[in-house]
mmCIF file of C-alpha atoms in Angstrom:
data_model
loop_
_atom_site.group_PDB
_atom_site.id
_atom_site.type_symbol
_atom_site.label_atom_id
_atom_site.label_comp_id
_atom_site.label_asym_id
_atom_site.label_seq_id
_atom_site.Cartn_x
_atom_site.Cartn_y
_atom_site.Cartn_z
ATOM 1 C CA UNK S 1 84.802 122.480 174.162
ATOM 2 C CA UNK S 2 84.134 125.715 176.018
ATOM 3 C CA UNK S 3 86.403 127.484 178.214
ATOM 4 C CA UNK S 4 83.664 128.530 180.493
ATOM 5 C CA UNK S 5 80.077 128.036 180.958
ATOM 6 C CA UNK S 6 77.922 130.081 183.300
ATOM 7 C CA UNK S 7 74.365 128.995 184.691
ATOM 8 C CA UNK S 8 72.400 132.040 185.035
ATOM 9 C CA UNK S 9 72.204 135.155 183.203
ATOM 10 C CA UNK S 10 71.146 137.248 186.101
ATOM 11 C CA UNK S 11 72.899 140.865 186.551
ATOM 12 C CA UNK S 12 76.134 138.482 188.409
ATOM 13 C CA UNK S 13 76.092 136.100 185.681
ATOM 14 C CA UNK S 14 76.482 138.700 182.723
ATOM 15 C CA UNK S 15 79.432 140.588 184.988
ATOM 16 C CA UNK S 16 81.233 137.794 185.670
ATOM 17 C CA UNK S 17 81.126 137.137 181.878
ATOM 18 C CA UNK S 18 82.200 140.979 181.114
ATOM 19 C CA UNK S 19 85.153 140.322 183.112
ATOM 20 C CA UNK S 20 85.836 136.591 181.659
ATOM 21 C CA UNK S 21 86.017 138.494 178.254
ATOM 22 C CA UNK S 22 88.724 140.943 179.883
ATOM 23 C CA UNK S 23 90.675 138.576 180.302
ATOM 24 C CA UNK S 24 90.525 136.590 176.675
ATOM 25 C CA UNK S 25 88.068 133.953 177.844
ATOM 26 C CA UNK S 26 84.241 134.674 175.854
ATOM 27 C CA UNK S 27 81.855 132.284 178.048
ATOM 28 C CA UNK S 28 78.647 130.565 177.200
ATOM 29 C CA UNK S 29 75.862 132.066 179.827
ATOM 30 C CA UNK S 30 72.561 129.246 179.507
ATOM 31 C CA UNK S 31 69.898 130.754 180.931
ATOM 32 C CA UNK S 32 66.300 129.040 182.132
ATOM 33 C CA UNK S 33 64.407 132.123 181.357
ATOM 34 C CA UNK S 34 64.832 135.568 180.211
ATOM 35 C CA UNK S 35 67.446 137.693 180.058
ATOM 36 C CA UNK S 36 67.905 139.015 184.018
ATOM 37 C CA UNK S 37 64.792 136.727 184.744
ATOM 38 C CA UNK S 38 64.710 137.571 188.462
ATOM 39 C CA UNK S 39 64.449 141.467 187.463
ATOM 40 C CA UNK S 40 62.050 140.526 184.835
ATOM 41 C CA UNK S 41 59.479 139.247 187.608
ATOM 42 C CA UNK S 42 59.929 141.817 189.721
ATOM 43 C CA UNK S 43 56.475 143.483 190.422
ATOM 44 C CA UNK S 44 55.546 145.225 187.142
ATOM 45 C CA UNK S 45 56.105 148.886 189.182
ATOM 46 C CA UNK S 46 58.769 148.048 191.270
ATOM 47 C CA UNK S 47 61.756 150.917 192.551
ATOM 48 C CA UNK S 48 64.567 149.922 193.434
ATOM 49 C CA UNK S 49 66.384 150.243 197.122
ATOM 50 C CA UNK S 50 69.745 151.103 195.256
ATOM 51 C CA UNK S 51 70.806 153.986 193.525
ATOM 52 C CA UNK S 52 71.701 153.513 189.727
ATOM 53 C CA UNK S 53 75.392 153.513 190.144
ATOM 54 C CA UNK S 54 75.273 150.575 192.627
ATOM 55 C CA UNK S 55 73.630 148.961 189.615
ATOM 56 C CA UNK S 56 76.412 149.110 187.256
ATOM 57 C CA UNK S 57 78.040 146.596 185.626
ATOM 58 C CA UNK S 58 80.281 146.154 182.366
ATOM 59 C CA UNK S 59 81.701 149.897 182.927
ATOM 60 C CA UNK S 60 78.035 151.055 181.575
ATOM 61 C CA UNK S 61 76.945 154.173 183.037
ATOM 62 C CA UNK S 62 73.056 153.042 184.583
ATOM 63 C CA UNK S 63 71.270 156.444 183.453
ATOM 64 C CA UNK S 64 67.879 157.650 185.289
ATOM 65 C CA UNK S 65 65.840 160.555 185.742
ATOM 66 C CA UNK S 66 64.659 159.250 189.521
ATOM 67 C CA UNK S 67 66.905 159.086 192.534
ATOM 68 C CA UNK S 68 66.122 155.103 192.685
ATOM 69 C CA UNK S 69 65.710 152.950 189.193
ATOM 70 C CA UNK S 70 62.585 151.047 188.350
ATOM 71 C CA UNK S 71 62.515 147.812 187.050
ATOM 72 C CA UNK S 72 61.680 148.841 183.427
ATOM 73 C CA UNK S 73 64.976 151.229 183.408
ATOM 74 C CA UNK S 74 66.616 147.756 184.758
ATOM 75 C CA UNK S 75 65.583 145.752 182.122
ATOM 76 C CA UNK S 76 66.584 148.348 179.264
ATOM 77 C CA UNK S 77 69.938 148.698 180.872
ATOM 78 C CA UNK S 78 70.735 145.103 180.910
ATOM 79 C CA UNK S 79 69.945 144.407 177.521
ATOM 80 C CA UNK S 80 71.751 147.394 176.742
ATOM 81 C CA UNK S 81 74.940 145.945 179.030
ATOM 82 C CA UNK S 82 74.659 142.416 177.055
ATOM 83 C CA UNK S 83 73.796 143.927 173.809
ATOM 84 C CA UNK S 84 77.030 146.205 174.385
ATOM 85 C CA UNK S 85 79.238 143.417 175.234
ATOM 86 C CA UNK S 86 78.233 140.837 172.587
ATOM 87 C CA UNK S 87 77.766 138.445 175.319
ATOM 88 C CA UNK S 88 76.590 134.279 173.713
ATOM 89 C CA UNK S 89 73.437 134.142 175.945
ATOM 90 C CA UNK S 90 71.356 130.776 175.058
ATOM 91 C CA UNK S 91 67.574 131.682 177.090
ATOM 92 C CA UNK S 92 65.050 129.858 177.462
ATOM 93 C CA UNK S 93 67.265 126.903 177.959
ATOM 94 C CA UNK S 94 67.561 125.247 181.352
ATOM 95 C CA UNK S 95 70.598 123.385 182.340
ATOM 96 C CA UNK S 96 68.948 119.935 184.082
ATOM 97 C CA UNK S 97 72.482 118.381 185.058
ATOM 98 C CA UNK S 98 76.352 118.855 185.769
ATOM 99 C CA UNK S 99 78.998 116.251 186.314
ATOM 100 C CA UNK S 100 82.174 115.612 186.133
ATOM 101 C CA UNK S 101 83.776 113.964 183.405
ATOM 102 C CA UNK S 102 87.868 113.732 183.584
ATOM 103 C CA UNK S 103 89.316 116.775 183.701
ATOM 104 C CA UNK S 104 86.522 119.298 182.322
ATOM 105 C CA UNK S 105 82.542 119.077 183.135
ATOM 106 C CA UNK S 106 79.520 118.034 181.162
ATOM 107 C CA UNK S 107 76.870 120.157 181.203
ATOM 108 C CA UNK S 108 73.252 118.374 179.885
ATOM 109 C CA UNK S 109 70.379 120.887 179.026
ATOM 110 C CA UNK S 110 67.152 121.268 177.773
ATOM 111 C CA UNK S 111 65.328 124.141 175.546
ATOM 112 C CA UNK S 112 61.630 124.864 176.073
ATOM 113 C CA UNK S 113 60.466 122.220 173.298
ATOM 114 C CA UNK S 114 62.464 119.407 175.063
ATOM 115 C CA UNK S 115 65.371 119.499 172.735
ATOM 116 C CA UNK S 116 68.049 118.404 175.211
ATOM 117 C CA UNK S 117 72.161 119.282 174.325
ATOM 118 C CA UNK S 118 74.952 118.048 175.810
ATOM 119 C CA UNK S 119 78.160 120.695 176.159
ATOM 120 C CA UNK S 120 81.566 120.307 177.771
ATOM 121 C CA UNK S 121 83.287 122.891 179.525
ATOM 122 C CA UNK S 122 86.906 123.062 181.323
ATOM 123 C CA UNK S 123 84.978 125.860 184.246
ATOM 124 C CA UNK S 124 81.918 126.429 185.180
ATOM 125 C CA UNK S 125 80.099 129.227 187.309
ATOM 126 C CA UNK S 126 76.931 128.719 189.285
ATOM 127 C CA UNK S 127 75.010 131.679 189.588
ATOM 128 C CA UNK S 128 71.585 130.621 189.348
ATOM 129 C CA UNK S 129 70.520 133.509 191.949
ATOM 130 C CA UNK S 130 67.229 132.219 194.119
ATOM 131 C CA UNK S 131 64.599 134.125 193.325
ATOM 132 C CA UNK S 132 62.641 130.735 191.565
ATOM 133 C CA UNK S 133 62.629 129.013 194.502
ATOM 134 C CA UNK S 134 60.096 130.982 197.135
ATOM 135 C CA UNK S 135 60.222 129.577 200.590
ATOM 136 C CA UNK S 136 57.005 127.150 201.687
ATOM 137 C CA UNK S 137 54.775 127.339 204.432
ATOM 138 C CA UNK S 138 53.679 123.708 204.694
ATOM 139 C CA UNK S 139 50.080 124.289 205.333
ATOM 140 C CA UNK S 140 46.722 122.818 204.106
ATOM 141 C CA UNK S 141 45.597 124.399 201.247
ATOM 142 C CA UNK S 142 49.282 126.631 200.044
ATOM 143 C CA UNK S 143 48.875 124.891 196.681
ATOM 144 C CA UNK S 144 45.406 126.160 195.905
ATOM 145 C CA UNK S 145 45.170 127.607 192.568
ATOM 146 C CA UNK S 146 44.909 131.435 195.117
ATOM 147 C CA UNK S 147 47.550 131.620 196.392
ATOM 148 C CA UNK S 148 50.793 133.331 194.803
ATOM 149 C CA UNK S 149 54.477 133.380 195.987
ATOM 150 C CA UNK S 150 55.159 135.982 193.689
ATOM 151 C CA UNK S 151 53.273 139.402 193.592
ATOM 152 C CA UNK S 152 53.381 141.035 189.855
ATOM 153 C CA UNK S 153 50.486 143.875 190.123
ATOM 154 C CA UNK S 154 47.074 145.006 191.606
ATOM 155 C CA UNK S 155 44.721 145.180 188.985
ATOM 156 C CA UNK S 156 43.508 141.487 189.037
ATOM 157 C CA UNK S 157 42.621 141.957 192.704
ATOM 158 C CA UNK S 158 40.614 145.104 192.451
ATOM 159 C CA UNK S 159 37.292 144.670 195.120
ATOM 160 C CA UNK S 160 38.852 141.249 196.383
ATOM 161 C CA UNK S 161 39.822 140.223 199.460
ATOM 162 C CA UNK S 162 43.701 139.832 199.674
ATOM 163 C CA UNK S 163 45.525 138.214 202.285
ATOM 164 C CA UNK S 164 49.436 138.582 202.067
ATOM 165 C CA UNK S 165 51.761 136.888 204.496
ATOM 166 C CA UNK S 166 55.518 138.834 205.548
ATOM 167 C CA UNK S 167 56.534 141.171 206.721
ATOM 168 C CA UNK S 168 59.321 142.772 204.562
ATOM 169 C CA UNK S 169 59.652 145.169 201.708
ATOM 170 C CA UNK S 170 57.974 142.908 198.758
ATOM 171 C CA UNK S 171 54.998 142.564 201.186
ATOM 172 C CA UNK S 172 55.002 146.093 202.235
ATOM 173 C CA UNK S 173 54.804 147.516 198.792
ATOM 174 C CA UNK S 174 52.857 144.946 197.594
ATOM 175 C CA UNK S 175 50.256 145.727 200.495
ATOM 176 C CA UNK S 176 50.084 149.698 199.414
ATOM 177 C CA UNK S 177 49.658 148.860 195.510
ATOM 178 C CA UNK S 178 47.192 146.076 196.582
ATOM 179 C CA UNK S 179 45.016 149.090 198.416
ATOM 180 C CA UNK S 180 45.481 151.449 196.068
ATOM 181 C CA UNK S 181 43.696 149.554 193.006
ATOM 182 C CA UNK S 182 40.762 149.010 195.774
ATOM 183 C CA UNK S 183 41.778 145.433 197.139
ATOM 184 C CA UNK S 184 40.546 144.631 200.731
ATOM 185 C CA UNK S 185 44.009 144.215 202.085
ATOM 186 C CA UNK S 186 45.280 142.250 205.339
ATOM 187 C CA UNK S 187 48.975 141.638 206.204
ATOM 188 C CA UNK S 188 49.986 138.472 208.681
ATOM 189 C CA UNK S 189 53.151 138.871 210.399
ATOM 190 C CA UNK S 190 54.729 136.948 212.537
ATOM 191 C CA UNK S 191 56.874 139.171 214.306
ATOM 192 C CA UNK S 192 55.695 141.738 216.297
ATOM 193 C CA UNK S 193 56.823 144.053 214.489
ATOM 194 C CA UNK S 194 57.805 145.033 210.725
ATOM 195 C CA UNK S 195 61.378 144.198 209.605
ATOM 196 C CA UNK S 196 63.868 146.705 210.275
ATOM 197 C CA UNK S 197 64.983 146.120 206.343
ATOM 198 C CA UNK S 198 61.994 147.839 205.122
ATOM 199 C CA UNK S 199 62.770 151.000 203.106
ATOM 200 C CA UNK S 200 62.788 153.981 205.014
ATOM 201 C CA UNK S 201 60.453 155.871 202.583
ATOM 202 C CA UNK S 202 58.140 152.851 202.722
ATOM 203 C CA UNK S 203 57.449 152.478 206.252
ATOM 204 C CA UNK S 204 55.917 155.516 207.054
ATOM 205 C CA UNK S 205 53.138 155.475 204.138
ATOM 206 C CA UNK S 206 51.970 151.451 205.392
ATOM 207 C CA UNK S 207 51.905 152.623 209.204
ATOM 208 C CA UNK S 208 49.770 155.408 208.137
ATOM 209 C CA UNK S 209 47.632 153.422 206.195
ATOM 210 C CA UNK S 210 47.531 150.516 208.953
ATOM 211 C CA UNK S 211 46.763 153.313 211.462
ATOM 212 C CA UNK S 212 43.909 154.711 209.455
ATOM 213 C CA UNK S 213 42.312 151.430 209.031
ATOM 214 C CA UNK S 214 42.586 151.089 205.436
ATOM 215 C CA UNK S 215 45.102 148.246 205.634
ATOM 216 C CA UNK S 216 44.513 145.356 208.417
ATOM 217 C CA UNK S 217 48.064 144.342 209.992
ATOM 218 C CA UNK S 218 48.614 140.972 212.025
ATOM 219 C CA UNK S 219 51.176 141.312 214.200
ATOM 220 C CA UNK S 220 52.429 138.130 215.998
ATOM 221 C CA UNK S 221 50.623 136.012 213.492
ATOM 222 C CA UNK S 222 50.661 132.769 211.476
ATOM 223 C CA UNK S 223 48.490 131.645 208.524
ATOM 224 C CA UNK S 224 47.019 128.530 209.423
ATOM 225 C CA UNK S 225 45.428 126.590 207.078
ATOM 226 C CA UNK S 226 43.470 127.848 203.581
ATOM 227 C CA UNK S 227 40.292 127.527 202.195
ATOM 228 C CA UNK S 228 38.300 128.609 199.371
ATOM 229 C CA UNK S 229 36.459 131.516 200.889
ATOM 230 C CA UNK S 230 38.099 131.645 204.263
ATOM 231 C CA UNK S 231 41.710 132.091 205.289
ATOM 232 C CA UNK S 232 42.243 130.887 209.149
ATOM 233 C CA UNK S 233 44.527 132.651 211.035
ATOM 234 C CA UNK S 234 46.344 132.507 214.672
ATOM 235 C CA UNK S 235 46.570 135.876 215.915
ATOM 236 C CA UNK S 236 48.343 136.318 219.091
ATOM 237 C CA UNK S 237 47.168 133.051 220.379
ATOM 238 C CA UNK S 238 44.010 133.624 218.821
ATOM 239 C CA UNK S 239 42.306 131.348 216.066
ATOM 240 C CA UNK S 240 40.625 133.215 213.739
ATOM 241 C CA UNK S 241 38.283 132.600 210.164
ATOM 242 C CA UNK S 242 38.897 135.312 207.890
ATOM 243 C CA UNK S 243 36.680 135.898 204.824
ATOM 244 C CA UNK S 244 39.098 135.557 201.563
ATOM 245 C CA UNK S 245 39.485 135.196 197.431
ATOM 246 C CA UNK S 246 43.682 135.118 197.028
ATOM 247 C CA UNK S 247 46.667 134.426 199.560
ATOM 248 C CA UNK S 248 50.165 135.861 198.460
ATOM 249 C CA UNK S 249 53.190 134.295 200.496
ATOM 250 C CA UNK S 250 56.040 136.830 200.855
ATOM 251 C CA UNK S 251 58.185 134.971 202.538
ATOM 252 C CA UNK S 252 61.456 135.002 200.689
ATOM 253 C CA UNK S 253 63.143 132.444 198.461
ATOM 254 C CA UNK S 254 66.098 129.955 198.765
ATOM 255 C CA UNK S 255 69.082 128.710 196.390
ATOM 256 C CA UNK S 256 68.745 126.040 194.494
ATOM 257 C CA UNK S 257 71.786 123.796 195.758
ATOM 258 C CA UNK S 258 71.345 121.050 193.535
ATOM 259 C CA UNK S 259 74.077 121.198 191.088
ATOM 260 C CA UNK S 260 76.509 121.924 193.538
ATOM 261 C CA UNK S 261 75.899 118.798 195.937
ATOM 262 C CA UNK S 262 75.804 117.072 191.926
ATOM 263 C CA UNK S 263 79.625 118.173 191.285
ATOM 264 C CA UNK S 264 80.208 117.544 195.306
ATOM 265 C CA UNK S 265 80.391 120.771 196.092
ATOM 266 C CA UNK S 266 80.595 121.248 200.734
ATOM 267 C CA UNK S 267 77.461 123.418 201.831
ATOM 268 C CA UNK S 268 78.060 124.629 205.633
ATOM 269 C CA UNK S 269 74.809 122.977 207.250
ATOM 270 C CA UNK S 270 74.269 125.868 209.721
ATOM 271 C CA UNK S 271 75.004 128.464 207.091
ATOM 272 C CA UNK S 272 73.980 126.602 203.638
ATOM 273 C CA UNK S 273 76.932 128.680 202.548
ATOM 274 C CA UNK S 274 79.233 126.260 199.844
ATOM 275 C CA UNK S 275 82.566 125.903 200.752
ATOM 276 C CA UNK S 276 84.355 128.403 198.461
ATOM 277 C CA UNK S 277 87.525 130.529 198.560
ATOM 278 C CA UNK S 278 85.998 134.457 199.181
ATOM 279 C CA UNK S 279 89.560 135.299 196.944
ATOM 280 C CA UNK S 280 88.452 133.473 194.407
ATOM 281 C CA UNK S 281 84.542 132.414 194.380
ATOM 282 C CA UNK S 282 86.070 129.015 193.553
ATOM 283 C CA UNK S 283 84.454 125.625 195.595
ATOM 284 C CA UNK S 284 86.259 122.818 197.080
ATOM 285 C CA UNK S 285 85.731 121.300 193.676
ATOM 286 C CA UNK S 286 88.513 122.749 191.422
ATOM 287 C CA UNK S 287 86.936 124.381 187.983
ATOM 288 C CA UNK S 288 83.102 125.307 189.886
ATOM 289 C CA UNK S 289 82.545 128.673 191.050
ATOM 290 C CA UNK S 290 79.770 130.614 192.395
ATOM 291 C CA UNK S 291 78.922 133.875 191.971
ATOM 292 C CA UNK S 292 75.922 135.970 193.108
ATOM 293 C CA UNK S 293 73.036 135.792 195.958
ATOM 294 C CA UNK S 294 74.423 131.482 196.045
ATOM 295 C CA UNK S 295 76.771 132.473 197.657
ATOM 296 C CA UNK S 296 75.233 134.204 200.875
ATOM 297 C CA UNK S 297 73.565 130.201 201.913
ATOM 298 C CA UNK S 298 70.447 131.199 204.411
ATOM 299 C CA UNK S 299 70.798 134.945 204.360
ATOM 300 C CA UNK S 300 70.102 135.684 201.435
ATOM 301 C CA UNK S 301 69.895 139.494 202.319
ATOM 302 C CA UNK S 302 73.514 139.834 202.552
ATOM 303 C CA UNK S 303 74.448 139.297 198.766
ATOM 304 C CA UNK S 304 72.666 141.721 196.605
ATOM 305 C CA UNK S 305 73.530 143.329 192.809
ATOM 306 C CA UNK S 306 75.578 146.037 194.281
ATOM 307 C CA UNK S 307 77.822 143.318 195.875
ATOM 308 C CA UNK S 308 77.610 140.321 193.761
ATOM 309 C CA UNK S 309 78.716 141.764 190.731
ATOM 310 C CA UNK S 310 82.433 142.301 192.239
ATOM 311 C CA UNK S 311 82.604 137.948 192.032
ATOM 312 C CA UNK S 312 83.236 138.401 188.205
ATOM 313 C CA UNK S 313 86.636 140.046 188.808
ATOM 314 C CA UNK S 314 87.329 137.481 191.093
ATOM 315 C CA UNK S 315 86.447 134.467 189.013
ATOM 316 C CA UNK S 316 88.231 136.464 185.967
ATOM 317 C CA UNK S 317 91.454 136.766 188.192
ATOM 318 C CA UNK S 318 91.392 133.674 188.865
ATOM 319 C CA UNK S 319 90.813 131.905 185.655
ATOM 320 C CA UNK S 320 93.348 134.147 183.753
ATOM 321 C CA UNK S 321 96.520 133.153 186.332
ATOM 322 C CA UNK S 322 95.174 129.436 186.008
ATOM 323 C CA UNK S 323 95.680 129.782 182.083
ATOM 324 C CA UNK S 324 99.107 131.390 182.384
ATOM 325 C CA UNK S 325 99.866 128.012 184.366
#
């Protein structure tokens, strides 16, 4: 029987398991992927918005020579941060169900040769994070073997012609690398304008290159359907056929809800936030808490590393006056 399991080893998942251990409980983290998955598929030659410190978890110091981390640094730091902690991380293993079962929880997984293993666990902790689960256009042609909802790097897509959909800091940057390795780049947006979240040092490098022609912006703009040469486009009111070999879809990603409307977990319609105590991280069902990005429902913006992390301490808080009970 384990104490605690968490789903996820994300940056939130491995804090909340630093501060479980604080407190005398050592967790089981089962993770789908790799270690910090969502970091790992970060574009190859991604910075990041925060500074290191904001980073931190496990009382590690997050060491750089930049002002901003990359996502290499990232990665070494959080194998450094589990490696440091002696964290019990099972990867490559993705938990497929949840339930209830008397007073503790059974959690049913499968490893990447099908191997499936059954576990049971008084707690468990949800922070599967949402970056696997990239938001959908629902147009003809999305599932076309050219067209990516997650951007990696340019050299693939030297000389092609690259259409990328968003208009926020993972299409921004992904727009200058694209034009940089020689791509024939063209952004659709369908504001009329760029998000106001994109980073300060970013924006003025894209307008410049929008303004000198070597990147083609849509502003007010919607991807219509897609074909194998041709992209067609609405711009402004106006239907357009666009010459094209690859499609990215920046659009942003959602949770994945699943287990917690499994264990009966309440998810705020308007919101999609789950019911949970904010003291806490603990849901209406008593023994599942959340912790990370699944907790922000819709807007996903509001719950990042710097902020998430803190949900450990929470959780730990919690758990350790429920044991003295």
């Amino acid at each position: 029987m384990e104490e605690v399991i968490i789903v996820g080893a994300g940056p939130c998942g491995l804090a909340a398991a630093i501060e479980l251990k604080k407190v005398g409980v050592n967790p089981l983290l089962i993770e789908k992927g790799a270690l910090v998955n969502s970091i790992y598929r970060y574009p190859t030659y991604m910075i990041f918005h925060s500074t290191p410190e904001l980073l931190e978890i496990g009382e590690i110091p997050f060491t750089t020579a930049n002002e901003k981390p990359t996502r290499q640094e990232a990665l070494a730091y959080y194998r450094l941060v589990a490696q440091r902690h002696q964290l019990r991380i099972n990867s490559y293993e993705e938990v497929v169900e949840i339930r209830p079962h008397g007073s503790h929880f059974q959690v049913r997984s499968k490893d990447r040769f099908g191997k499936e293993r059954e576990y049971e666990t008084v707690r468990v902790i949800i922070a599967t994070g949402y970056f696997d689960h990239p938001n959908r256009l629902h147009i003809p042609g999305e599932e076309m073997p050219k067209v990516f909802s997650f951007y990696q790097e340019a050299h693939p897509f030297t000389g092609q012609k690259v259409a990328i959909v968003g208009g926020n800091n993972s299409a921004v940057d992904a727009a200058l690398d694209l034009e940089r390795a020689g791509a024939e780049v063209t952004v659709i947006n369908r504001r009329p304008e760029l998000s106001p979240y994109v980073k300060a040092w970013t924006r003025p490098v894209f307008e410049s290159m929008v303004n000198k022609g070597r990147i083609r912006m849509l502003y007010s703009s919607r991807l219509l359907r897609i074909e194998e040469r041709h992209i067609v486009v609405d711009v402004a009111g106006e239907v357009q056929t666009l010459e094209n070999d690859f499609v990215f879809t920046l659009i942003g990603y959602r949770p994945d809800r699943t287990f917690l409307h499994a264990l009966g977990v309440t998810v705020e319609e308007e919101t999609g936030i789950p019911c949970h105590d904010p003291e806490t991280m603990q849901t209406n069902v008593p023994g599942v808490y959340i912790a990370g990005v699944i907790a922000a429902g819709h807007h996903a913006n509001a719950i990042f590393i710097e902020n998430g992390r803190f949900h450990g301490r929470l959780i730990a808080a919690h758990v350790a006056k429920s044991r003295a009970h």
